[in-house]
PDB file of C-alpha atoms in Angstrom:
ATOM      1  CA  UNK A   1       0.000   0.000   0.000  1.00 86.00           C
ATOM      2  CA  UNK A   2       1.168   3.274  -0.827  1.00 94.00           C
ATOM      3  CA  UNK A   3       2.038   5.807   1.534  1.00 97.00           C
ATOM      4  CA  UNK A   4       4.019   9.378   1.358  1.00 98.00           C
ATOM      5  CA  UNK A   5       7.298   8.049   2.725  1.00 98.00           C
ATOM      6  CA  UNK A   6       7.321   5.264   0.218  1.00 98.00           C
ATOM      7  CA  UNK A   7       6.276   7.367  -3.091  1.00 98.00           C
ATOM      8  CA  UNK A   8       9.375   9.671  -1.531  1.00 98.00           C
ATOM      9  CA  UNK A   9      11.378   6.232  -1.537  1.00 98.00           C
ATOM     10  CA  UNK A  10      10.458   5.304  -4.906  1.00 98.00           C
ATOM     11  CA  UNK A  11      11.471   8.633  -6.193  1.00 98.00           C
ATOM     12  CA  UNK A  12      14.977   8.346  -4.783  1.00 98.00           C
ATOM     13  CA  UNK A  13      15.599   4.700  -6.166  1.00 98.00           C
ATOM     14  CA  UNK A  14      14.961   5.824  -9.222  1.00 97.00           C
ATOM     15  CA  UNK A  15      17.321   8.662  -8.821  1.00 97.00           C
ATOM     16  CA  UNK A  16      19.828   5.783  -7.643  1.00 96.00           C
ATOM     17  CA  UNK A  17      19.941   7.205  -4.101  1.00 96.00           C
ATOM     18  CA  UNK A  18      19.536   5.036  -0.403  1.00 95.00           C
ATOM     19  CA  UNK A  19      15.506   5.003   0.598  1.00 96.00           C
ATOM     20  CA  UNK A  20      13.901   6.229   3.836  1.00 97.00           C
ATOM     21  CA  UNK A  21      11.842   4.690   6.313  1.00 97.00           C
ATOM     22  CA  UNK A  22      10.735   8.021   7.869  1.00 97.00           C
ATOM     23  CA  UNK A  23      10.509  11.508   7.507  1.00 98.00           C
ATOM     24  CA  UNK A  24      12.238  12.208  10.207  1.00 97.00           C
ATOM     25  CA  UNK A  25      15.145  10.056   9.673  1.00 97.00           C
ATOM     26  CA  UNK A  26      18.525  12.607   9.856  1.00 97.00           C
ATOM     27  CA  UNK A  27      19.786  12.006   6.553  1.00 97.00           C
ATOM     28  CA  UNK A  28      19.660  14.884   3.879  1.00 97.00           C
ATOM     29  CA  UNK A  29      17.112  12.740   1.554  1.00 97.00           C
ATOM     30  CA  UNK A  30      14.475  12.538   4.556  1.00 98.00           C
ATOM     31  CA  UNK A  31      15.087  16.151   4.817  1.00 98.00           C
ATOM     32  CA  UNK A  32      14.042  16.750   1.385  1.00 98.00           C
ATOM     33  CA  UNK A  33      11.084  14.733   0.662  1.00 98.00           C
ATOM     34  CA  UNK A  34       9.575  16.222   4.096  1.00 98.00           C
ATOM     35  CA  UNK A  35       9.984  19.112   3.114  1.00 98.00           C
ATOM     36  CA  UNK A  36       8.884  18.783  -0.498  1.00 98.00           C
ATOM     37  CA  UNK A  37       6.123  16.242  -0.131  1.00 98.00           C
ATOM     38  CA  UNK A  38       3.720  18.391   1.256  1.00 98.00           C
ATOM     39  CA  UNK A  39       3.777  20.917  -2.145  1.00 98.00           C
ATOM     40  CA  UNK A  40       4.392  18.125  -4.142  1.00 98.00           C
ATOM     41  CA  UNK A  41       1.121  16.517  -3.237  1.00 98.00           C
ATOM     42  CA  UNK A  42      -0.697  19.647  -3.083  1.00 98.00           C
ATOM     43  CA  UNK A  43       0.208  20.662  -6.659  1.00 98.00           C
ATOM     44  CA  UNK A  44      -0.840  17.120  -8.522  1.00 98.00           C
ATOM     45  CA  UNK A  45      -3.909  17.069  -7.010  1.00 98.00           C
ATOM     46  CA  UNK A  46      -5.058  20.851  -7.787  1.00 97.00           C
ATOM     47  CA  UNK A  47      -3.414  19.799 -11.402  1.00 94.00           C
ATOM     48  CA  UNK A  48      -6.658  17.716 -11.962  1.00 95.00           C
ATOM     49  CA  UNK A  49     -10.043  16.709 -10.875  1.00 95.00           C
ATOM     50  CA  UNK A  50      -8.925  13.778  -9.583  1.00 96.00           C
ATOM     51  CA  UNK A  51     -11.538  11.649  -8.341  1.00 95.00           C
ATOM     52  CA  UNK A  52     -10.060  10.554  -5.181  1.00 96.00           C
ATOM     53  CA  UNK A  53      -9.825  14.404  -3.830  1.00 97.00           C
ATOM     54  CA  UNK A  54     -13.313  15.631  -5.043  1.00 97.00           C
ATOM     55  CA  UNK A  55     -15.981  16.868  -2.321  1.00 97.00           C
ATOM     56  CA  UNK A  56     -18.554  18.839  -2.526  1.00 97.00           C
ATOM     57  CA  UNK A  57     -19.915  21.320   0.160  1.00 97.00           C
ATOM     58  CA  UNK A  58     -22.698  23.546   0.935  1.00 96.00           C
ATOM     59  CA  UNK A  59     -21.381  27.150   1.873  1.00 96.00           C
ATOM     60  CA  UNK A  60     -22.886  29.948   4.460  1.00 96.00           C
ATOM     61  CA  UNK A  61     -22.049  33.422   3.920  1.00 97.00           C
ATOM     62  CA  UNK A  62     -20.033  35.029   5.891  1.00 96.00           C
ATOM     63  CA  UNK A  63     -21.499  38.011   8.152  1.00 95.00           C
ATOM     64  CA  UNK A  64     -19.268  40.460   6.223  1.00 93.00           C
ATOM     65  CA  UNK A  65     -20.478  41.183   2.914  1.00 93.00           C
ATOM     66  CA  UNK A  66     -18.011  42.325  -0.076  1.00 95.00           C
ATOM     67  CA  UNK A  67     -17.880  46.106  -0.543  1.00 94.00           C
ATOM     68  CA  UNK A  68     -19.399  45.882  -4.439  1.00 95.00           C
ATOM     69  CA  UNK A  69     -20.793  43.519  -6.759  1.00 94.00           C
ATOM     70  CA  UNK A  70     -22.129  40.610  -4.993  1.00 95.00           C
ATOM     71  CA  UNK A  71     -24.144  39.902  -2.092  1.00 95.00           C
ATOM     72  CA  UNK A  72     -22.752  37.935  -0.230  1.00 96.00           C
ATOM     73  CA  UNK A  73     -19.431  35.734   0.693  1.00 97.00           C
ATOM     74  CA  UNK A  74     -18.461  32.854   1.443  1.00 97.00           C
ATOM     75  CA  UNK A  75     -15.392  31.072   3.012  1.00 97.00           C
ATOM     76  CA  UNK A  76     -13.955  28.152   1.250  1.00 98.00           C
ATOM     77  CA  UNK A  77     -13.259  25.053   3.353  1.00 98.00           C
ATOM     78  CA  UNK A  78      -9.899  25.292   5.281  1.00 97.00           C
ATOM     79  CA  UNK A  79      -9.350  21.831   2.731  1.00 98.00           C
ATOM     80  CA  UNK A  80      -9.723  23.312  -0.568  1.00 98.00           C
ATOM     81  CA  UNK A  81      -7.097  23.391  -2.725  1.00 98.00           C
ATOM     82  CA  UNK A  82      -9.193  24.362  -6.078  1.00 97.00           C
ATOM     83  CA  UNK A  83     -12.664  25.625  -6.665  1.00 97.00           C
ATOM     84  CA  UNK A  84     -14.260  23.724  -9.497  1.00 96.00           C
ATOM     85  CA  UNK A  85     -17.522  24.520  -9.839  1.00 95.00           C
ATOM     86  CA  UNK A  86     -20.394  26.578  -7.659  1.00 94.00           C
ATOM     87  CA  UNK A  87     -23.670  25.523  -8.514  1.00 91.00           C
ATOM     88  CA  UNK A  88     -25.210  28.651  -9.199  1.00 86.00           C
ATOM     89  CA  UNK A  89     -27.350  30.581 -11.902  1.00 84.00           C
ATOM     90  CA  UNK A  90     -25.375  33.711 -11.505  1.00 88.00           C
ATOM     91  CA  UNK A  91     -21.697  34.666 -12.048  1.00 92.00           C
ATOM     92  CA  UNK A  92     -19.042  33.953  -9.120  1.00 95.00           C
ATOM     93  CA  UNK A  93     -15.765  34.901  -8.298  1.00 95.00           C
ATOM     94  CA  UNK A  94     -12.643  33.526  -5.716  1.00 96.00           C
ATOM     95  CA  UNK A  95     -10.898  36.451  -4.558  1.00 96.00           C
ATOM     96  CA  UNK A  96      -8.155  35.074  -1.491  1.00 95.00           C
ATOM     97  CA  UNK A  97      -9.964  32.114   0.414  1.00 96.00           C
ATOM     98  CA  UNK A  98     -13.628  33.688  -0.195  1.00 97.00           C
ATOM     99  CA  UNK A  99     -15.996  32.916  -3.127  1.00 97.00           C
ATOM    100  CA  UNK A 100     -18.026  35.911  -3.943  1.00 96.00           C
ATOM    101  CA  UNK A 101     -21.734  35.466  -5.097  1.00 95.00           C
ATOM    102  CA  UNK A 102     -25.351  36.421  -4.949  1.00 94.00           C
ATOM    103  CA  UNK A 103     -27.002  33.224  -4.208  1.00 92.00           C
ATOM    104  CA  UNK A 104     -27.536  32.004  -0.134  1.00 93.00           C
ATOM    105  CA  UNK A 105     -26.529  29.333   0.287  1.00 92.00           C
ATOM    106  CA  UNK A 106     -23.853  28.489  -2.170  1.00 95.00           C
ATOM    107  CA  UNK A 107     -23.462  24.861  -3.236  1.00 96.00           C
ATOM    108  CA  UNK A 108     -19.731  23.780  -4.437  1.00 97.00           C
ATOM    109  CA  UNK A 109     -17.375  21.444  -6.017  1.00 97.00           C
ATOM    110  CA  UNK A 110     -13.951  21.613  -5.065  1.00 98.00           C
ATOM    111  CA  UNK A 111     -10.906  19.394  -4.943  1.00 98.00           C
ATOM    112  CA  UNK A 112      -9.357  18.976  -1.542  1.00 98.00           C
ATOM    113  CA  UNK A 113      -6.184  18.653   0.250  1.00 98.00           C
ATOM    114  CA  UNK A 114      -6.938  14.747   0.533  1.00 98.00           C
ATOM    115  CA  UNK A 115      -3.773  13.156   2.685  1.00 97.00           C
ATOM    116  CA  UNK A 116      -5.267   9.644   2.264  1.00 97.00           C
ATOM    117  CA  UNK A 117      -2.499   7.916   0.055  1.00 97.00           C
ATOM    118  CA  UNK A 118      -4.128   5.007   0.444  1.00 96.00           C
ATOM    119  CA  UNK A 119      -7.429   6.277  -1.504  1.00 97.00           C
ATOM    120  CA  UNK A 120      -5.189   7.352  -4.378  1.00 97.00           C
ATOM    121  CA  UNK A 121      -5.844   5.581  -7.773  1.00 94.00           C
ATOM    122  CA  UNK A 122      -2.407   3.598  -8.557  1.00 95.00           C
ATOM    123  CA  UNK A 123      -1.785   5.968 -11.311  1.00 96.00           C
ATOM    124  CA  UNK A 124      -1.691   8.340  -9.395  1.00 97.00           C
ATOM    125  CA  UNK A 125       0.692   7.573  -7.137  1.00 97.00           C
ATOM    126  CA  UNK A 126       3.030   7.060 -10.322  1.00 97.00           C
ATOM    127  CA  UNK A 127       2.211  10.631 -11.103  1.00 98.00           C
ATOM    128  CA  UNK A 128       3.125  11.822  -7.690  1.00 98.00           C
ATOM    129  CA  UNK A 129       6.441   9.228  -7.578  1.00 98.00           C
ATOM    130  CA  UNK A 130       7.625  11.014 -10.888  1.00 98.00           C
ATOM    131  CA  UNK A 131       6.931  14.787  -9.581  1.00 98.00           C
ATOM    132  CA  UNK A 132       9.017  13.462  -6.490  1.00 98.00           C
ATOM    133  CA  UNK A 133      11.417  11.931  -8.434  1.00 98.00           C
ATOM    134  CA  UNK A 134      11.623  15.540 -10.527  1.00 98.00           C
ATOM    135  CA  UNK A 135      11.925  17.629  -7.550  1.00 98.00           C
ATOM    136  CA  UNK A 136      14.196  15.197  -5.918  1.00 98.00           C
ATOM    137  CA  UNK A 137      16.439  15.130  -9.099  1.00 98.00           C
ATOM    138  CA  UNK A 138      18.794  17.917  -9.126  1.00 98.00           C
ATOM    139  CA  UNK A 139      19.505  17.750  -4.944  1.00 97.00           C
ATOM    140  CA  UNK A 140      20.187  14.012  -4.798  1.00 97.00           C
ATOM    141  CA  UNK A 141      22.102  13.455  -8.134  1.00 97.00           C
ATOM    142  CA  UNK A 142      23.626  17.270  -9.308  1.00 97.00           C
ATOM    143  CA  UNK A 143      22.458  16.753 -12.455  1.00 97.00           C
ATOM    144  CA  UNK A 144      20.402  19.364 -14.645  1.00 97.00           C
ATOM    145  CA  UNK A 145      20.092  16.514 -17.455  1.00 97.00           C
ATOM    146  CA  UNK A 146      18.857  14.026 -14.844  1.00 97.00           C
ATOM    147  CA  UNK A 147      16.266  16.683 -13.264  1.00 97.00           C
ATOM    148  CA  UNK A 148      15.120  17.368 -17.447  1.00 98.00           C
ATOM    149  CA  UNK A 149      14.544  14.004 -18.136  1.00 97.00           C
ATOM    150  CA  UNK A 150      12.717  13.353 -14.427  1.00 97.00           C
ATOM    151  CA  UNK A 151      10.170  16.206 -15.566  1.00 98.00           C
ATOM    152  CA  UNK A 152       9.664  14.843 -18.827  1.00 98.00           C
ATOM    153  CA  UNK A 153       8.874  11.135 -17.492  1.00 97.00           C
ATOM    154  CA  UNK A 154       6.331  13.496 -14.771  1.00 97.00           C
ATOM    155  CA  UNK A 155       4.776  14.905 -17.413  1.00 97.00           C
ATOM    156  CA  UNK A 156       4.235  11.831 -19.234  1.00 97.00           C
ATOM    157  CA  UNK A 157       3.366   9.811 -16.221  1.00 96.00           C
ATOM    158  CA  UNK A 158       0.668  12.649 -15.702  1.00 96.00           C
ATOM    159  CA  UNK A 159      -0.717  12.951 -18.882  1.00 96.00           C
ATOM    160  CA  UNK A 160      -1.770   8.844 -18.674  1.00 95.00           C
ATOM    161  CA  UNK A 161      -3.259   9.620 -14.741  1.00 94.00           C
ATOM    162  CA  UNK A 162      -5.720  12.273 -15.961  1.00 94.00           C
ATOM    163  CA  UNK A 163      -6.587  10.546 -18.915  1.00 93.00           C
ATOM    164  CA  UNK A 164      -7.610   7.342 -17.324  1.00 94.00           C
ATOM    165  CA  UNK A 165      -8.890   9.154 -14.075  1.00 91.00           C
ATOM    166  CA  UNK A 166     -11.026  11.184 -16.467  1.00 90.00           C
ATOM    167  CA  UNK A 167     -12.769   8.333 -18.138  1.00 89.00           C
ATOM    168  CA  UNK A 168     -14.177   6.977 -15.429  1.00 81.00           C
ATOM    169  CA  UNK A 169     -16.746   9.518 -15.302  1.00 68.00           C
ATOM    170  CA  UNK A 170     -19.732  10.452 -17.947  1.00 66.00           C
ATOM    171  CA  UNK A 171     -19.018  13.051 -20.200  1.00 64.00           C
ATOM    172  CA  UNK A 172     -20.902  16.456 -19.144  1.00 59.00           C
ATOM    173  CA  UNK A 173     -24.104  17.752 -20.758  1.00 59.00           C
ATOM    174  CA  UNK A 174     -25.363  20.703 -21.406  1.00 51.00           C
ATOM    175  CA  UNK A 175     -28.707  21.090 -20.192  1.00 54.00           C
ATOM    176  CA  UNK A 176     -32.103  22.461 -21.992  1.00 52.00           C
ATOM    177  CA  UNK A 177     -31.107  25.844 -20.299  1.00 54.00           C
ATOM    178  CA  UNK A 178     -27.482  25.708 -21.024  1.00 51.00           C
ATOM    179  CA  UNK A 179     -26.094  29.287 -22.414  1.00 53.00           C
ATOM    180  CA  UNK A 180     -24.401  27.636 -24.927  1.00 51.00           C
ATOM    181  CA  UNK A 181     -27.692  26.209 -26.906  1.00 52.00           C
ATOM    182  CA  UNK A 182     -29.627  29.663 -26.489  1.00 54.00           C
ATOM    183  CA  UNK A 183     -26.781  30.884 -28.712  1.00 57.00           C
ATOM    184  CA  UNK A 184     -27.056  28.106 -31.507  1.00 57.00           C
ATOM    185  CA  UNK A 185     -30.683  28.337 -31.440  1.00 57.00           C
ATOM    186  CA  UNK A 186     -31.365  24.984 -29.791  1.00 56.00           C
TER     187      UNK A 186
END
């Protein structure tokens, strides 16, 4: 089963370095990948939709209300790394942490900050081994070529996690009142 210290491990045998056993471990690659790990993570999952770090919550405005232009505002859960959708007829805005709007309450999508490894599809956690392994690359081995071709793997290794994460689900629809068939005519 995966976990964040061995993703961190995986990343540095690749890289042809020792592995850990713990963050916390006093050895310089420990030091890195706890120190990295956290942004690492944090990035690949606001990267995509991913299914395993979806929620969806259902907002109260906050008792101070924006100077202009909307109504009302709400705080985004303390676990949101990326608003995806608010389920609203009017327009919306994220300015800092809030989501501006003029609809009470204010249903919403998001993807959060989830720290279950274990719920992670295996792809994934390939995805998130590469980004280590990239970030990991130029402090372990002191190579720019090594760190290059470590990004390009990521970015391969990514492209094949969204794809396949993204399939799982059925394709969107526009609805009888979507915006985009008033204009054709429909």
């Amino acid at each position: 089963m995966a976990s964040p210290v061995s993703i961190c491990s995986n990343a540095l045998l690749k890289l042809g370095a020792g592995t850990i056993a713990d963050f916390t471990e006093n050895t310089v690659s420990a030091t890195l990948c706890a120190n990295l790990w956290p942004q690492v993570r944090d990035a690949v999952l606001r990267a995509h939709p991913w299914n395993c770090a979806v929620k969806r919550a259902n907002l109260a405005p906050k008792t101070t209300v924006p100077v202009y232009g909307y109504s009302f505002a709400f705080a985004l859960p303390a676990d949101c790394l990326r608003l995806l959708e608010a389920d609203t007829a009017y327009d919306y805005k994220v300015e800092g942490r809030d989501v501006l709007g003029d609809e009470n309450p204010l249903y919403i999508r998001y993807i959060f900050k989830n720290e279950d490894v274990a719920s992670y599809d295996t792809l994934l956690v390939d995805a998130l081994t590469a980004a280590m392994q990239a970030e990991l690359a130029y402090p372990i081995t002191k190579s720019t070529a090594q760190q290059e071709a470590s990004w390009r793997l990521y970015s391969e290794k990514l492209k094949l996690a969204r794809s396949v994460d993204a399939s799982e689900d059925s394709p969107d629809q526009f609805g009888s009142n979507s915006p985009l068939l008033d204009v054709r005519g429909i």
